[in-house]
mmCIF file of C-alpha atoms in Angstrom:
data_model
loop_
_atom_site.group_PDB
_atom_site.id
_atom_site.type_symbol
_atom_site.label_atom_id
_atom_site.label_comp_id
_atom_site.label_asym_id
_atom_site.label_seq_id
_atom_site.Cartn_x
_atom_site.Cartn_y
_atom_site.Cartn_z
ATOM 1 C CA MET G 28 -0.052 -0.001 -0.054
ATOM 2 C CA PRO G 29 1.376 3.420 -0.901
ATOM 3 C CA VAL G 30 1.737 5.991 1.829
ATOM 4 C CA LEU G 31 -0.667 8.959 1.983
ATOM 5 C CA MET G 32 0.755 12.000 0.241
ATOM 6 C CA ARG G 33 0.847 14.459 3.133
ATOM 7 C CA ALA G 34 2.206 17.926 2.590
ATOM 8 C CA ARG G 35 5.717 18.469 3.982
ATOM 9 C CA ARG G 36 6.396 21.309 6.401
ATOM 10 C CA ARG G 37 7.731 24.527 5.129
ATOM 11 C CA ASP G 38 9.990 24.949 8.083
ATOM 12 C CA GLU G 39 11.391 21.384 7.822
ATOM 13 C CA GLU G 40 15.048 21.233 8.769
ATOM 14 C CA HIS G 41 17.838 20.037 6.583
ATOM 15 C CA ARG G 42 15.589 19.856 3.497
ATOM 16 C CA THR G 43 17.779 19.304 0.464
ATOM 17 C CA ALA G 44 17.362 18.035 -3.155
ATOM 18 C CA THR G 45 17.048 14.228 -3.443
ATOM 19 C CA PRO G 46 18.883 11.872 -5.820
ATOM 20 C CA LEU G 47 15.615 11.407 -7.700
ATOM 21 C CA GLU G 48 15.343 15.267 -8.288
ATOM 22 C CA LEU G 49 18.971 15.361 -9.509
ATOM 23 C CA PHE G 50 18.282 12.409 -11.903
ATOM 24 C CA PHE G 51 15.122 14.234 -13.145
ATOM 25 C CA ASP G 52 17.201 17.445 -13.787
ATOM 26 C CA LEU G 53 19.744 15.482 -15.858
ATOM 27 C CA CYS G 54 17.101 14.484 -18.283
ATOM 28 C CA PHE G 55 16.605 18.011 -19.216
ATOM 29 C CA VAL G 56 20.190 18.263 -20.349
ATOM 30 C CA VAL G 57 19.265 16.528 -23.539
ATOM 31 C CA ALA G 58 16.365 18.953 -24.247
ATOM 32 C CA ILE G 59 18.412 22.064 -23.432
ATOM 33 C CA ALA G 60 21.368 20.854 -25.538
ATOM 34 C CA GLU G 61 19.090 20.135 -28.563
ATOM 35 C CA ALA G 62 17.284 23.614 -28.215
ATOM 36 C CA GLY G 63 20.675 25.362 -28.060
ATOM 37 C CA ARG G 64 21.982 23.365 -31.056
ATOM 38 C CA GLN G 65 18.946 24.351 -33.177
ATOM 39 C CA LEU G 66 19.275 28.005 -32.094
ATOM 40 C CA ALA G 67 22.946 28.056 -33.088
ATOM 41 C CA HIS G 68 22.185 26.446 -36.508
ATOM 42 C CA ALA G 69 19.363 28.879 -37.244
ATOM 43 C CA LEU G 70 21.487 32.015 -36.399
ATOM 44 C CA ALA G 71 24.585 30.726 -38.174
ATOM 45 C CA GLU G 72 22.301 30.379 -41.263
ATOM 46 C CA GLY G 73 21.213 33.981 -41.032
ATOM 47 C CA GLN G 74 17.724 33.173 -39.802
ATOM 48 C CA PRO G 75 17.428 35.207 -36.511
ATOM 49 C CA GLY G 76 13.697 35.516 -36.543
ATOM 50 C CA HIS G 77 13.032 31.913 -36.973
ATOM 51 C CA GLY G 78 15.851 30.916 -34.580
ATOM 52 C CA ILE G 79 15.028 33.214 -31.679
ATOM 53 C CA THR G 80 11.159 32.681 -31.804
ATOM 54 C CA GLY G 81 11.639 28.948 -31.998
ATOM 55 C CA TYR G 82 14.146 28.908 -29.117
ATOM 56 C CA LEU G 83 11.959 30.981 -26.860
ATOM 57 C CA MET G 84 8.918 28.754 -27.468
ATOM 58 C CA LEU G 85 10.798 25.515 -27.012
ATOM 59 C CA PHE G 86 12.719 26.752 -23.961
ATOM 60 C CA PHE G 87 9.464 27.821 -22.349
ATOM 61 C CA ALA G 88 8.193 24.223 -22.817
ATOM 62 C CA ILE G 89 11.406 22.823 -21.239
ATOM 63 C CA TRP G 90 11.468 25.319 -18.403
ATOM 64 C CA TRP G 91 7.761 25.073 -17.497
ATOM 65 C CA ALA G 92 7.910 21.191 -17.430
ATOM 66 C CA TRP G 93 10.792 21.416 -14.938
ATOM 67 C CA MET G 94 8.933 24.053 -12.908
ATOM 68 C CA ASN G 95 5.738 21.932 -12.699
ATOM 69 C CA PHE G 96 7.684 19.062 -11.123
ATOM 70 C CA SER G 97 10.030 21.049 -8.865
ATOM 71 C CA TRP G 98 7.263 23.089 -6.974
ATOM 72 C CA PHE G 99 5.040 20.072 -6.610
ATOM 73 C CA ALA G 100 8.002 18.037 -5.197
ATOM 74 C CA SER G 101 8.973 20.772 -2.785
ATOM 75 C CA ALA G 102 5.525 20.550 -1.144
ATOM 76 C CA TYR G 103 4.608 16.796 -1.559
ATOM 77 C CA ASP G 104 7.670 14.608 -2.155
ATOM 78 C CA THR G 105 6.988 11.408 -0.321
ATOM 79 C CA ASP G 106 9.813 9.356 -2.027
ATOM 80 C CA ASP G 107 7.816 6.206 -1.740
ATOM 81 C CA PRO G 108 7.772 3.595 -4.555
ATOM 82 C CA LEU G 109 4.596 4.948 -6.213
ATOM 83 C CA TYR G 110 5.993 8.517 -6.182
ATOM 84 C CA ARG G 111 9.260 7.379 -7.740
ATOM 85 C CA VAL G 112 7.572 5.305 -10.459
ATOM 86 C CA VAL G 113 5.328 8.325 -11.446
ATOM 87 C CA THR G 114 8.317 10.571 -11.456
ATOM 88 C CA LEU G 115 10.230 8.133 -13.768
ATOM 89 C CA VAL G 116 7.261 8.373 -16.060
ATOM 90 C CA GLN G 117 7.641 12.135 -16.093
ATOM 91 C CA MET G 118 11.241 11.716 -16.932
ATOM 92 C CA ALA G 119 10.350 9.541 -19.934
ATOM 93 C CA GLY G 120 8.085 12.344 -21.087
ATOM 94 C CA VAL G 121 10.995 14.730 -20.899
ATOM 95 C CA LEU G 122 13.070 12.516 -23.172
ATOM 96 C CA VAL G 123 10.253 12.212 -25.671
ATOM 97 C CA LEU G 124 10.031 16.129 -25.566
ATOM 98 C CA ALA G 125 13.772 16.355 -26.287
ATOM 99 C CA ALA G 126 13.409 13.942 -29.156
ATOM 100 C CA GLY G 127 10.779 16.237 -30.750
ATOM 101 C CA VAL G 128 12.805 19.470 -30.549
ATOM 102 C CA PRO G 129 14.510 19.166 -33.968
ATOM 103 C CA ARG G 130 11.266 18.521 -35.843
ATOM 104 C CA ALA G 131 9.514 21.397 -34.002
ATOM 105 C CA PHE G 132 12.387 23.767 -34.655
ATOM 106 C CA ALA G 133 12.774 22.925 -38.379
ATOM 107 C CA HIS G 134 9.194 22.246 -39.427
ATOM 108 C CA SER G 135 7.033 23.621 -36.590
ATOM 109 C CA ASP G 136 5.775 20.091 -36.115
ATOM 110 C CA PHE G 137 4.957 19.884 -32.394
ATOM 111 C CA THR G 138 3.425 16.312 -32.433
ATOM 112 C CA VAL G 139 6.267 14.597 -30.557
ATOM 113 C CA ILE G 140 6.645 17.461 -28.117
ATOM 114 C CA TRP G 141 2.966 17.542 -27.415
ATOM 115 C CA PHE G 142 2.962 13.823 -26.770
ATOM 116 C CA GLY G 143 5.996 14.056 -24.417
ATOM 117 C CA TYR G 144 4.110 16.834 -22.579
ATOM 118 C CA LEU G 145 1.024 14.655 -22.467
ATOM 119 C CA VAL G 146 3.047 11.858 -20.644
ATOM 120 C CA MET G 147 4.480 14.382 -18.127
ATOM 121 C CA ARG G 148 1.165 16.080 -17.430
ATOM 122 C CA LEU G 149 -0.820 12.944 -16.983
ATOM 123 C CA ALA G 150 1.834 11.866 -14.418
ATOM 124 C CA LEU G 151 1.656 15.323 -12.761
ATOM 125 C CA VAL G 152 -2.120 15.274 -12.668
ATOM 126 C CA THR G 153 -1.910 11.852 -11.035
ATOM 127 C CA GLN G 154 0.365 13.266 -8.356
ATOM 128 C CA TRP G 155 -2.035 16.173 -7.675
ATOM 129 C CA LEU G 156 -5.047 13.830 -7.429
ATOM 130 C CA ARG G 157 -3.078 11.627 -5.091
ATOM 131 C CA ALA G 158 -2.336 14.651 -2.899
ATOM 132 C CA ALA G 159 -5.987 15.686 -2.990
ATOM 133 C CA HIS G 160 -7.012 12.184 -1.865
ATOM 134 C CA ALA G 161 -4.795 12.532 1.283
ATOM 135 C CA CYS G 162 -6.081 15.982 2.453
ATOM 136 C CA ARG G 163 -9.270 17.891 3.211
ATOM 137 C CA GLY G 164 -10.604 21.352 3.098
ATOM 138 C CA ALA G 165 -8.784 24.179 1.401
ATOM 139 C CA GLU G 166 -5.631 22.079 0.857
ATOM 140 C CA ARG G 167 -7.798 19.526 -1.113
ATOM 141 C CA ARG G 168 -9.391 22.229 -3.223
ATOM 142 C CA THR G 169 -5.876 23.616 -4.023
ATOM 143 C CA ALA G 170 -4.706 20.217 -5.257
ATOM 144 C CA LEU G 171 -7.828 19.685 -7.344
ATOM 145 C CA ARG G 172 -7.556 23.169 -8.971
ATOM 146 C CA TYR G 173 -4.016 22.253 -9.916
ATOM 147 C CA ALA G 174 -5.157 19.034 -11.503
ATOM 148 C CA LEU G 175 -7.890 20.817 -13.369
ATOM 149 C CA GLY G 176 -5.738 23.704 -14.448
ATOM 150 C CA VAL G 177 -2.963 21.409 -15.862
ATOM 151 C CA THR G 178 -5.518 19.361 -17.750
ATOM 152 C CA VAL G 179 -7.137 22.357 -19.217
ATOM 153 C CA CYS G 180 -3.851 23.791 -20.386
ATOM 154 C CA GLN G 181 -2.839 20.445 -21.882
ATOM 155 C CA ILE G 182 -5.959 20.478 -23.956
ATOM 156 C CA GLY G 183 -5.118 24.084 -24.969
ATOM 157 C CA TRP G 184 -1.797 22.928 -26.378
ATOM 158 C CA LEU G 185 -3.700 20.873 -28.908
ATOM 159 C CA GLY G 186 -3.798 24.122 -30.862
ATOM 160 C CA LEU G 187 -0.168 23.342 -31.692
ATOM 161 C CA LEU G 188 -1.544 20.296 -33.721
ATOM 162 C CA ALA G 189 -4.771 21.593 -34.911
ATOM 163 C CA LEU G 190 -3.897 25.058 -36.195
ATOM 164 C CA PRO G 191 -1.814 26.081 -39.260
ATOM 165 C CA LYS G 192 1.909 26.188 -38.524
ATOM 166 C CA GLY G 193 1.924 29.949 -39.015
ATOM 167 C CA ASP G 194 -0.313 30.228 -35.905
ATOM 168 C CA VAL G 195 1.930 28.326 -33.603
ATOM 169 C CA PRO G 196 3.383 31.452 -31.871
ATOM 170 C CA TRP G 197 -0.138 32.619 -31.118
ATOM 171 C CA VAL G 198 -0.903 29.285 -29.295
ATOM 172 C CA PHE G 199 2.087 30.161 -27.039
ATOM 173 C CA VAL G 200 0.828 33.652 -26.595
ATOM 174 C CA VAL G 201 -2.555 32.392 -25.432
ATOM 175 C CA VAL G 202 -1.777 29.130 -23.573
ATOM 176 C CA GLY G 203 1.543 30.248 -22.016
ATOM 177 C CA PRO G 204 -0.012 32.904 -19.733
ATOM 178 C CA LEU G 205 -2.710 30.398 -18.803
ATOM 179 C CA GLU G 206 0.004 28.062 -17.652
ATOM 180 C CA LEU G 207 1.614 30.800 -15.621
ATOM 181 C CA ALA G 208 -1.742 31.658 -14.077
ATOM 182 C CA VAL G 209 -2.556 28.157 -12.780
ATOM 183 C CA PRO G 210 -0.462 28.412 -9.665
ATOM 184 C CA ALA G 211 -1.807 31.765 -8.635
ATOM 185 C CA LEU G 212 -5.389 30.548 -9.143
ATOM 186 C CA ALA G 213 -4.926 27.191 -7.513
ATOM 187 C CA GLU G 214 -3.272 28.691 -4.405
ATOM 188 C CA ARG G 215 -5.570 31.688 -4.001
ATOM 189 C CA GLU G 216 -7.230 30.077 -0.932
ATOM 190 C CA GLN G 217 -4.324 28.192 0.612
ATOM 191 C CA GLN G 218 -0.592 28.157 -0.335
ATOM 192 C CA THR G 219 1.182 24.802 -0.843
ATOM 193 C CA THR G 220 3.980 24.194 1.605
ATOM 194 C CA TRP G 221 6.922 24.572 -0.826
ATOM 195 C CA HIS G 222 10.212 24.868 1.130
ATOM 196 C CA PRO G 223 12.247 28.132 0.547
ATOM 197 C CA HIS G 224 15.619 26.640 1.025
ATOM 198 C CA HIS G 225 14.796 23.572 -1.064
ATOM 199 C CA ILE G 226 13.355 25.674 -3.863
ATOM 200 C CA ALA G 227 16.406 28.018 -3.904
ATOM 201 C CA GLU G 228 18.686 24.896 -3.962
ATOM 202 C CA ARG G 229 16.653 23.355 -6.871
ATOM 203 C CA TYR G 230 16.971 26.463 -8.919
ATOM 204 C CA GLY G 231 20.652 26.728 -8.155
ATOM 205 C CA LEU G 232 21.258 23.166 -9.249
ATOM 206 C CA PHE G 233 19.404 23.768 -12.517
ATOM 207 C CA THR G 234 21.425 26.803 -13.085
ATOM 208 C CA ILE G 235 24.552 24.692 -12.737
ATOM 209 C CA ILE G 236 23.107 22.183 -15.205
ATOM 210 C CA VAL G 237 22.407 24.906 -17.785
ATOM 211 C CA LEU G 238 25.839 26.415 -17.340
ATOM 212 C CA GLY G 239 27.385 22.947 -17.672
ATOM 213 C CA GLU G 240 25.514 22.428 -20.977
ATOM 214 C CA THR G 241 26.903 25.805 -22.113
ATOM 215 C CA ILE G 242 30.494 24.649 -21.446
ATOM 216 C CA ALA G 243 29.646 21.396 -23.231
ATOM 217 C CA ALA G 244 28.410 23.057 -26.302
ATOM 218 C CA ALA G 245 31.290 25.501 -26.437
ATOM 219 C CA THR G 246 33.804 22.644 -25.960
ATOM 220 C CA VAL G 247 32.350 20.648 -28.922
ATOM 221 C CA ALA G 248 32.463 23.701 -31.044
ATOM 222 C CA VAL G 249 36.161 24.355 -30.203
ATOM 223 C CA GLN G 250 37.022 20.656 -30.769
ATOM 224 C CA SER G 251 35.370 20.669 -34.207
ATOM 225 C CA ALA G 252 37.334 23.836 -35.171
ATOM 226 C CA LEU G 253 40.592 22.330 -33.961
ATOM 227 C CA ASP G 254 39.959 19.183 -36.040
ATOM 228 C CA GLU G 255 39.653 21.352 -39.173
ATOM 229 C CA ASN G 256 41.897 24.214 -38.527
ATOM 230 C CA ASP G 257 45.158 25.003 -36.862
ATOM 231 C CA GLU G 258 44.601 28.694 -36.385
ATOM 232 C CA LEU G 259 44.722 28.843 -32.647
ATOM 233 C CA SER G 260 45.123 32.681 -32.784
ATOM 234 C CA ALA G 261 41.410 32.930 -33.794
ATOM 235 C CA LEU G 262 40.176 30.272 -31.569
ATOM 236 C CA LEU G 263 41.836 31.058 -28.238
ATOM 237 C CA PRO G 264 40.189 34.471 -27.629
ATOM 238 C CA ILE G 265 36.688 32.955 -28.114
ATOM 239 C CA ALA G 266 37.389 29.918 -26.027
ATOM 240 C CA GLY G 267 39.101 31.874 -23.246
ATOM 241 C CA GLY G 268 36.430 34.571 -23.160
ATOM 242 C CA GLY G 269 33.613 32.043 -23.314
ATOM 243 C CA LEU G 270 35.083 30.224 -20.329
ATOM 244 C CA LEU G 271 35.485 33.531 -18.441
ATOM 245 C CA LEU G 272 31.855 34.343 -19.106
ATOM 246 C CA VAL G 273 30.524 30.952 -17.799
ATOM 247 C CA PHE G 274 32.758 31.129 -14.729
ATOM 248 C CA ALA G 275 31.619 34.687 -13.992
ATOM 249 C CA ALA G 276 27.936 33.730 -14.501
ATOM 250 C CA TYR G 277 28.348 30.992 -11.911
ATOM 251 C CA TRP G 278 29.942 33.434 -9.390
ATOM 252 C CA ILE G 279 27.413 36.158 -10.002
ATOM 253 C CA TYR G 280 24.450 33.833 -9.492
ATOM 254 C CA PHE G 281 25.656 32.134 -6.359
ATOM 255 C CA ALA G 282 27.211 35.228 -4.761
ATOM 256 C CA VAL G 283 24.210 35.803 -2.427
ATOM 257 C CA PRO G 284 21.827 33.490 -0.628
ATOM 258 C CA ILE G 285 18.134 33.952 -1.714
ATOM 259 C CA HIS G 286 15.982 31.623 0.365
ATOM 260 C CA LEU G 287 15.284 34.224 3.117
ATOM 261 C CA HIS G 288 13.693 36.391 0.475
ATOM 262 C CA LEU G 289 11.224 33.696 -0.547
ATOM 263 C CA ARG G 290 8.664 34.360 2.261
ATOM 264 C CA SER G 291 5.454 34.451 0.321
ATOM 265 C CA ASN G 292 3.872 33.188 -2.933
ATOM 266 C CA ARG G 293 4.105 36.670 -4.509
ATOM 267 C CA GLN G 294 7.832 36.900 -3.861
ATOM 268 C CA ALA G 295 8.603 33.272 -4.738
ATOM 269 C CA PHE G 296 6.516 33.215 -7.936
ATOM 270 C CA LEU G 297 8.021 36.426 -9.253
ATOM 271 C CA TRP G 298 11.516 35.028 -8.550
ATOM 272 C CA GLY G 299 10.672 31.609 -10.016
ATOM 273 C CA TYR G 300 9.050 32.948 -13.104
ATOM 274 C CA GLY G 301 11.926 35.368 -13.607
ATOM 275 C CA HIS G 302 14.247 32.523 -14.159
ATOM 276 C CA TYR G 303 12.894 31.905 -17.589
ATOM 277 C CA PRO G 304 15.215 34.543 -19.104
ATOM 278 C CA VAL G 305 18.026 33.537 -16.646
ATOM 279 C CA PHE G 306 18.016 29.859 -17.662
ATOM 280 C CA GLY G 307 17.254 30.789 -21.302
ATOM 281 C CA SER G 308 20.012 33.311 -21.677
ATOM 282 C CA ALA G 309 22.581 31.127 -19.818
ATOM 283 C CA ALA G 310 21.932 28.367 -22.338
ATOM 284 C CA ALA G 311 21.977 30.763 -25.309
ATOM 285 C CA ILE G 312 25.523 31.873 -24.302
ATOM 286 C CA GLY G 313 26.739 28.404 -25.417
ATOM 287 C CA ALA G 314 24.950 28.681 -28.694
ATOM 288 C CA GLY G 315 26.525 32.072 -29.128
ATOM 289 C CA ILE G 316 29.966 30.706 -28.575
ATOM 290 C CA GLU G 317 29.346 28.091 -31.289
ATOM 291 C CA ILE G 318 28.331 30.806 -33.715
ATOM 292 C CA ALA G 319 31.436 32.940 -32.861
ATOM 293 C CA VAL G 320 33.723 29.925 -33.618
ATOM 294 C CA GLU G 321 31.998 29.172 -36.909
ATOM 295 C CA GLU G 322 32.094 32.865 -37.898
ATOM 296 C CA ALA G 323 35.820 33.012 -37.162
ATOM 297 C CA PHE G 324 36.496 30.255 -39.671
ATOM 298 C CA GLY G 325 34.024 31.485 -42.308
ATOM 299 C CA LYS G 326 31.349 28.858 -41.781
ATOM 300 C CA ALA G 327 28.523 31.231 -40.464
ATOM 301 C CA HIS G 328 26.333 33.382 -42.795
ATOM 302 C CA LEU G 329 26.522 36.463 -40.662
ATOM 303 C CA SER G 330 28.912 39.339 -39.847
ATOM 304 C CA ALA G 331 31.422 39.440 -37.038
ATOM 305 C CA PHE G 332 29.283 42.049 -35.297
ATOM 306 C CA ALA G 333 26.191 39.743 -35.426
ATOM 307 C CA ALA G 334 28.171 36.781 -34.258
ATOM 308 C CA ALA G 335 29.572 38.786 -31.323
ATOM 309 C CA ALA G 336 25.970 39.883 -30.462
ATOM 310 C CA CYS G 337 24.968 36.220 -30.188
ATOM 311 C CA VAL G 338 27.262 36.041 -27.159
ATOM 312 C CA THR G 339 27.116 39.453 -25.661
ATOM 313 C CA VAL G 340 23.297 39.943 -25.747
ATOM 314 C CA PRO G 341 22.501 36.683 -23.790
ATOM 315 C CA ALA G 342 25.320 37.368 -21.388
ATOM 316 C CA ALA G 343 24.132 40.951 -20.700
ATOM 317 C CA LEU G 344 20.543 39.642 -20.410
ATOM 318 C CA PHE G 345 21.757 37.131 -17.859
ATOM 319 C CA MET G 346 23.496 39.791 -15.741
ATOM 320 C CA ALA G 347 20.670 42.194 -15.819
ATOM 321 C CA THR G 348 17.933 39.523 -15.011
ATOM 322 C CA VAL G 349 19.994 38.067 -12.157
ATOM 323 C CA TRP G 350 20.311 41.513 -10.607
ATOM 324 C CA LEU G 351 16.638 42.207 -11.130
ATOM 325 C CA ILE G 352 15.087 39.040 -9.563
ATOM 326 C CA HIS G 353 17.905 37.579 -7.493
ATOM 327 C CA SER G 354 20.911 39.575 -6.317
ATOM 328 C CA ARG G 355 19.481 43.098 -5.704
ATOM 329 C CA HIS G 356 17.593 41.866 -2.721
ATOM 330 C CA GLN G 357 20.925 41.286 -0.862
ATOM 331 C CA LYS G 358 22.887 44.328 -2.171
ATOM 332 C CA ARG G 359 23.468 47.287 0.042
ATOM 333 C CA GLY G 360 24.082 50.836 -1.131
ATOM 334 C CA PRO G 361 24.085 52.388 -4.622
ATOM 335 C CA ALA G 362 27.590 51.096 -5.457
ATOM 336 C CA GLN G 363 26.685 47.421 -5.004
ATOM 337 C CA GLN G 364 23.313 47.886 -6.745
ATOM 338 C CA LEU G 365 24.935 49.456 -9.801
ATOM 339 C CA VAL G 366 27.576 46.808 -10.504
ATOM 340 C CA LEU G 367 25.549 44.339 -12.455
ATOM 341 C CA PRO G 368 23.373 46.828 -14.393
ATOM 342 C CA VAL G 369 26.420 48.831 -15.431
ATOM 343 C CA SER G 370 28.373 45.628 -16.335
ATOM 344 C CA SER G 371 25.586 44.372 -18.560
ATOM 345 C CA LEU G 372 25.676 47.588 -20.523
ATOM 346 C CA LEU G 373 29.521 47.233 -20.841
ATOM 347 C CA VAL G 374 29.114 43.721 -22.070
ATOM 348 C CA LEU G 375 26.825 44.932 -24.801
ATOM 349 C CA VAL G 376 29.402 47.588 -25.775
ATOM 350 C CA CYS G 377 31.847 44.702 -26.193
ATOM 351 C CA THR G 378 29.826 43.690 -29.315
ATOM 352 C CA PHE G 379 31.670 46.402 -31.262
ATOM 353 C CA ALA G 380 34.965 44.697 -30.624
ATOM 354 C CA GLY G 381 34.194 42.270 -33.460
ATOM 355 C CA ARG G 382 36.197 38.925 -33.195
ATOM 356 C CA TRP G 383 37.616 40.065 -29.853
ATOM 357 C CA ALA G 384 34.158 40.643 -28.426
ATOM 358 C CA VAL G 385 33.889 37.419 -26.627
ATOM 359 C CA LEU G 386 37.242 37.813 -24.877
ATOM 360 C CA ALA G 387 36.349 41.431 -23.993
ATOM 361 C CA ALA G 388 32.897 40.369 -22.540
ATOM 362 C CA GLY G 389 34.645 37.623 -20.529
ATOM 363 C CA LEU G 390 37.085 40.186 -19.069
ATOM 364 C CA VAL G 391 34.234 42.588 -18.241
ATOM 365 C CA ALA G 392 32.381 39.721 -16.503
ATOM 366 C CA CYS G 393 35.496 38.902 -14.504
ATOM 367 C CA GLY G 394 35.945 42.550 -13.549
ATOM 368 C CA THR G 395 32.319 42.580 -12.489
ATOM 369 C CA VAL G 396 33.074 39.710 -10.046
ATOM 370 C CA ALA G 397 36.229 41.436 -8.796
ATOM 371 C CA VAL G 398 34.386 44.732 -8.076
ATOM 372 C CA GLY G 399 31.562 42.793 -6.407
ATOM 373 C CA VAL G 400 33.932 41.014 -4.116
ATOM 374 C CA ALA G 401 35.852 44.160 -3.306
ATOM 375 C CA LEU G 402 32.691 46.107 -2.384
ATOM 376 C CA THR G 403 31.418 43.171 -0.278
ATOM 377 C CA SER G 404 34.679 42.975 1.604
ATOM 378 C CA ARG G 405 34.711 46.678 2.215
ATOM 379 C CA GLN G 406 31.237 46.566 3.622
ATOM 380 C CA GLY G 407 32.207 43.641 5.897
ATOM 381 C CA THR G 408 35.209 45.589 7.095
ATOM 382 C CA ALA G 409 33.076 48.642 7.821
ATOM 383 C CA LEU G 410 30.530 46.556 9.830
ATOM 384 C CA VAL G 411 33.311 45.107 11.929
ATOM 385 C CA GLU G 412 34.861 48.525 12.538
#
């Protein structure tokens, strides 16, 4: 007999991510890698409109599937055999979704992705119904609203299959906000007991996975270039600058703790939803480095300026968004508050450096970290004195 799915306490001590959650996250590496690869290919072929639009839609699908699981698990993870089996089913759905990314990107054929989402959503609805079965009153109504909301949205995604391919973006424009509204509507009477420290850790771990995929994509691009060319002088500035950017992105994101800020649904949801551009821009940096490498060796159908922008724009967006939703809550004084906004503008200026843009952006990012550390140390010294 499975155990009853009781809500976990929000003040539970020593709450950390489980091995199953880490395994779940790893399945998303495949989907993120495929989305980044398709973005890089489209931009390198001089198709920015198609590439960026397709990437934003597909990354939303990837990110939201991860969000659905993570917030539910934070409140109701029982880790019993039934919970594990249902989670493994969700993981299978993620892999189906990843398999459908190339077809969706190239031909706007979302059949495979929709089926992968169907597998994940049926499993998620099962979890919510199981939670509803174990509770009463307002908590039960919250769980049932979640189950209903997820089901309605999944039906809404049928528009991807039924409507002409040219209307696909409009399906995302309509159904996407409905998806985002489900948690607020479901929890208007009673909040689920998601755990602030656990949620902060889960987002941090997913950030590491995305940055790891960025490094992997850049490494593959560099290896391919080395296999075909011996011009290290053109390759080293891009490889070195890209590595500095990723290292700085890690430092910037994890410079401050955030769990103490997540005290209510309003704060947590704004922070959680705001990670869509954080995750998306971090993954896009890897695609941008691929494009910069291809342009350096004449394989990309775009200018050096455009290739540089493929790196600097997502890097600047990452810095600005991390400041806006994450780090500014822990910054003290105008100097600390201005570091990331100013640095994001300087990274954009690096676009004009052409083939040296990636290295310049990497040096700016490292300078950002150094200035931030110095200001924090100065503040600490002042407090001691």
